[in-house]
Coordinates of C-alpha atoms and ligand atoms in Angstrom, one line a residue:
M14 CA 0.2 0.1 -0.6
D15 CA 2.6 2.3 -1.3
L16 CA 1.0 5.6 -1.9
L17 CA 2.9 8.8 -3.0
L18 CA 2.2 12.4 -2.5
I19 CA 3.7 15.1 -4.7
G20 CA 3.6 19.0 -5.4
P21 CA 5.1 22.1 -5.2
P22 CA 7.9 23.5 -1.7
G23 CA 4.7 25.0 1.0
V24 CA 1.6 23.1 -0.5
G25 CA 0.7 20.9 2.3
K26 CA 2.7 17.7 1.9
G27 CA 4.0 17.3 5.2
T28 CA 1.3 18.1 6.9
Q29 CA -1.3 15.7 5.2
A30 CA 1.2 13.4 4.9
A31 CA 1.8 13.6 8.9
R32 CA -2.1 12.8 8.4
L33 CA -2.1 9.9 6.5
R34 CA 0.3 8.2 8.3
Q35 CA -2.0 8.1 11.0
A36 CA -5.3 7.9 9.2
L37 CA -3.9 4.9 7.4
G38 CA -1.3 2.8 10.0
I39 CA 1.5 3.3 7.3
P40 CA 4.8 5.1 7.8
H41 CA 5.8 8.7 6.8
L42 CA 9.0 9.1 4.9
S43 CA 10.0 12.9 4.1
T44 CA 13.2 13.3 1.9
G45 CA 13.7 16.9 2.9
D46 CA 13.4 15.2 6.8
L47 CA 16.3 12.9 6.5
L48 CA 18.4 15.0 4.6
R49 CA 17.7 17.7 7.0
R50 CA 18.6 15.5 9.8
H51 CA 21.9 14.6 7.9
V52 CA 22.8 18.3 7.5
A53 CA 22.3 19.1 11.3
Q54 CA 24.2 15.7 11.9
G55 CA 27.4 15.7 9.6
T56 CA 27.7 13.2 8.3
R57 CA 29.1 13.2 4.7
L58 CA 25.7 12.8 3.1
G59 CA 24.6 15.7 4.3
T60 CA 27.9 18.2 4.0
A61 CA 27.2 16.5 0.1
A62 CA 23.3 17.9 0.0
A63 CA 24.0 21.1 2.1
A64 CA 25.4 23.2 -0.2
H65 CA 22.2 22.4 -2.9
M66 CA 19.9 22.5 0.0
R67 CA 21.0 26.3 0.9
R68 CA 20.4 27.5 -2.7
G69 CA 16.6 25.3 -2.6
D70 CA 18.4 23.4 -5.6
L71 CA 17.5 19.5 -5.6
V72 CA 19.7 17.5 -3.7
P73 CA 21.6 15.2 -7.4
D74 CA 19.6 12.4 -7.2
H75 CA 22.2 9.4 -6.5
L76 CA 22.6 11.2 -3.4
V77 CA 19.2 10.9 -2.8
T78 CA 18.3 8.0 -4.3
E79 CA 19.8 5.4 -1.9
M80 CA 19.0 7.0 0.9
A81 CA 15.9 7.5 0.3
L82 CA 15.4 3.4 -0.6
D83 CA 17.3 1.9 1.8
R84 CA 14.3 3.5 4.1
I85 CA 11.4 2.2 2.0
L86 CA 12.7 -1.3 1.3
D87 CA 13.6 -1.1 5.5
V88 CA 11.4 -4.0 7.6
S89 CA 9.7 -0.7 9.3
C90 CA 7.9 -0.2 5.6
A91 CA 7.2 -3.6 4.6
A92 CA 3.4 -2.6 5.2
G93 CA 4.3 1.0 2.8
V94 CA 4.7 4.2 3.3
V95 CA 3.3 7.1 2.3
L96 CA 5.5 9.3 0.5
D97 CA 7.0 12.9 0.3
G98 CA 9.2 14.1 -1.2
F99 CA 11.1 11.4 -3.6
P100 CA 10.6 11.0 -6.3
R101 CA 11.5 14.3 -7.5
T102 CA 12.9 13.0 -10.4
L103 CA 12.5 10.6 -13.8
T104 CA 15.5 8.8 -12.4
Q105 CA 14.3 8.8 -9.4
A106 CA 10.7 7.9 -10.4
E107 CA 13.1 5.0 -12.4
A108 CA 14.8 3.7 -9.3
L109 CA 11.8 3.6 -7.1
D110 CA 9.8 1.8 -9.3
S111 CA 12.6 -1.2 -9.9
A112 CA 13.4 -1.2 -5.5
L113 CA 9.1 -2.0 -5.5
A114 CA 8.7 -4.6 -8.1
G115 CA 11.6 -6.4 -6.8
E116 CA 9.9 -6.9 -3.5
G117 CA 7.1 -7.5 -4.4
R118 CA 5.3 -3.6 -4.3
R119 CA 4.0 -0.7 -6.7
L120 CA 2.4 2.4 -6.0
A121 CA -0.8 2.4 -5.2
A122 CA -1.9 6.2 -6.3
V123 CA -0.2 9.3 -6.9
L124 CA -2.0 11.9 -5.3
H125 CA -0.5 15.6 -6.6
L126 CA -1.8 18.3 -4.3
T127 CA -1.9 22.0 -5.7
A128 CA -2.4 25.9 -4.8
P129 CA -2.0 29.2 -6.7
G130 CA 1.9 30.6 -6.2
Q131 CA 1.2 33.4 -4.0
T132 CA -0.4 30.5 -1.4
L133 CA 2.8 28.5 -2.0
L134 CA 5.3 32.0 -1.2
R135 CA 3.0 32.8 1.8
R136 CA 2.8 29.8 3.5
L137 CA 6.8 29.0 2.9
T138 CA 7.5 32.3 4.0
G139 CA 5.7 32.5 6.8
R140 CA 6.5 29.1 8.6
R141 CA 8.0 28.9 11.2
I142 CA 9.9 25.2 13.6
C143 CA 10.2 25.2 16.4
G144 CA 14.6 24.3 17.7
G145 CA 13.9 22.4 20.3
C146 CA 11.1 19.4 19.3
G147 CA 10.7 20.2 15.5
N148 CA 7.1 21.6 15.5
G149 CA 5.6 23.2 12.6
Y150 CA 3.9 26.6 13.1
H151 CA 2.5 29.6 10.9
L152 CA 2.7 33.2 11.6
D153 CA -0.7 33.8 9.4
T154 CA -2.8 29.9 10.3
R155 CA -1.1 28.7 12.9
K156 CA 0.4 30.8 15.4
P157 CA 2.0 30.1 18.7
R158 CA 0.4 31.5 21.3
T159 CA 3.2 33.1 22.9
P160 CA 5.2 34.6 19.7
G161 CA 8.9 33.7 18.3
Q162 CA 7.6 30.1 21.2
C163 CA 6.7 26.2 20.7
D164 CA 3.3 25.9 23.0
S165 CA 4.6 22.0 23.5
C166 CA 8.2 23.0 24.9
G167 CA 8.9 26.2 25.3
H168 CA 12.2 26.4 22.8
R169 CA 12.5 29.9 20.5
L170 CA 10.9 29.5 16.8
V171 CA 13.1 29.9 13.9
Q172 CA 13.1 29.7 10.3
R173 CA 13.4 27.5 7.9
G174 CA 17.2 28.7 5.8
D175 CA 15.5 27.6 2.6
D176 CA 12.0 29.3 3.2
A177 CA 13.4 32.8 3.1
T178 CA 11.6 34.5 0.1
E179 CA 14.1 34.2 -2.8
T180 CA 15.1 30.5 -1.7
A181 CA 11.7 29.7 -1.7
R182 CA 11.1 31.4 -5.1
V183 CA 14.2 29.3 -6.2
R184 CA 12.4 26.1 -5.2
L185 CA 9.1 26.9 -6.7
R186 CA 11.3 27.1 -10.4
A187 CA 13.2 23.8 -9.8
H188 CA 9.9 21.6 -8.6
T189 CA 8.2 23.1 -12.2
R190 CA 11.9 22.2 -14.1
Q191 CA 12.5 18.8 -12.6
T192 CA 9.3 17.4 -11.4
Q193 CA 6.6 18.5 -14.2
P194 CA 8.1 15.4 -16.5
L195 CA 7.8 13.1 -13.5
L196 CA 4.5 14.0 -13.0
A197 CA 3.3 14.2 -17.2
R198 CA 5.0 10.6 -16.7
Y199 CA 2.2 9.8 -14.0
R200 CA -0.3 10.8 -16.3
R201 CA 0.1 9.0 -19.0
A202 CA -0.2 6.1 -16.9
G203 CA -3.8 7.2 -15.6
V204 CA -2.6 6.9 -11.6
L205 CA -2.1 10.7 -11.4
H206 CA -4.9 12.9 -9.0
E207 CA -4.7 16.3 -8.8
I208 CA -6.1 17.4 -4.9
D209 CA -7.0 20.9 -4.8
G210 CA -4.4 21.9 -1.1
C211 CA -6.2 25.0 -0.5
G212 CA -9.0 25.2 2.3
D213 CA -9.6 23.5 5.9
V214 CA -6.4 21.0 6.2
G215 CA -9.0 18.4 8.1
D216 CA -11.0 18.7 4.3
I217 CA -8.1 18.2 2.4
T218 CA -7.4 15.4 4.4
R219 CA -10.4 13.7 3.8
R220 CA -10.5 14.6 -0.6
L221 CA -6.8 12.8 -0.5
L222 CA -7.8 9.7 1.6
A223 CA -11.1 9.1 -0.7
A224 CA -8.5 9.9 -3.6
F225 CA -6.8 7.1 -2.2
A226 CA -9.4 5.0 -1.9
A227 CA -10.8 5.0 -4.9
H228 CA -7.2 4.6 -6.6
A229 CA -6.0 1.3 -4.5
T230 CA -9.1 -0.2 -5.6
G231 CA -8.4 0.8 -9.4
P232 CA -6.5 -0.8 -11.8
A233 CA -2.7 -1.9 -10.7
P234 CA -0.7 1.4 -11.9
L235 CA 2.2 0.8 -13.9
Ligands
AP5_6 P1 11.4 19.3 1.6 O1 11.9 19.4 2.5 O2 10.4 17.7 0.8 O3 10.9 20.5 0.9 P2 9.4 20.8 -0.4 O4 9.0 19.9 -0.8 O5 9.7 22.3 -0.4 O6 8.3 20.4 1.3 P3 7.9 21.4 2.1 O7 8.9 20.8 3.2 O8 8.9 23.3 2.3 O9 6.7 22.3 2.2 P4 5.0 20.6 2.5 O10 5.0 20.5 0.8 O11 5.5 19.7 3.0 O12 4.3 22.2 2.8 P5 4.1 22.1 4.7 O13 2.8 20.4 5.0 O14 5.8 22.0 5.5 O15 12.4 19.6 0.9 C1 13.9 20.0 1.0 C2 14.9 20.7 0.5 O16 15.5 19.5 0.6 C3 14.7 20.8 -1.2 O17 14.5 21.7 -1.4 C4 15.8 19.5 -2.4 O18 16.8 20.5 -2.1 C5 16.0 18.8 -0.9 N1 15.2 17.8 -1.3 C6 14.3 17.1 -0.5 N2 13.9 16.1 -1.4 C7 14.3 15.4 -2.2 C8 14.1 15.0 -3.3 N3 13.3 13.3 -3.9 N4 15.5 15.3 -4.1 C9 16.2 15.8 -4.2 N5 16.1 17.0 -3.2 C10 15.2 16.7 -2.7 O19 3.4 23.0 4.9 C11 3.6 24.9 4.7 C12 3.3 25.9 5.8 O20 2.0 25.4 5.0 C13 3.1 25.0 6.9 O21 3.6 26.9 8.0 C14 1.9 24.7 7.2 O22 1.6 24.8 8.4 C15 0.9 25.6 6.3 N6 -0.3 25.1 5.9 C16 -0.2 23.1 5.6 N7 -1.3 23.3 4.6 C17 -2.1 24.4 4.7 C18 -3.6 25.0 4.4 N8 -4.4 23.9 4.5 N9 -3.7 26.0 5.0 C19 -3.0 27.0 5.1 N10 -1.6 26.8 5.7 C20 -1.4 25.1 5.2

């Protein structure tokens, strides 16, 4: 029961993937989170990825693919996984397909979250993260009780380096350039389902779950 949540930066993939994880009872894999962990720990992979992430560019395929497949093929994901942020290129998609096929698995659905560019930019530039526990906030839509401070652990809230306006614009352009061919591939295969990523978070989750249920019982996608 592998499910891919795809869409531009800031569209709500992380927010929704966490909710799908709970609803479906399968793990959530975010390559962005994994990469940030590697950067924070100063691993070889993190060191190689950091400059690309700072600029808002995609990290090279060979670095991301090995990291992601290691996790996807781990026993903890044997019953399936909600993929958030992987694959983002055709090369990554081909590697994923053959790895899943080797395990007798396949993508059950590809759900494409969409929102207008101005909404994405506002969501990215207004996002704040707790430096202690990692909880997410937003200056407009998810304010902490005390400005600048986490409701749960009291740590200071920080802005992700790549959420600064100019870098966010670079990320949005990188998405259009490198991920659009991937969308075309899934569209041709008849497995892509477009989901409106605007509005109430709970409503969006319900749209995603309805689309997933419809696709997961349909014909084999790839
Ligand atoms: P990653 O961390 O995956 O970043 P992203 O794709 O740019 O996505 P974001 O995490 O910024 O946004 P999101 O869609 O998850 O939105 P969220 O739910 O947080 O990747 C970071 C970097 O790592 C990449 O730039 C690249 O360098 C590298 N990388 C990762 N994977 C890679 C790969 N496969 N190949 C190569 N490089 C890779 O929501 C955003 C904000 O909006 C939050 O504040 C949230 O509270 C708010 N929000 C969410 N939903 C709503 C709503 N319905 N209404 C109002 N506000 C909302």
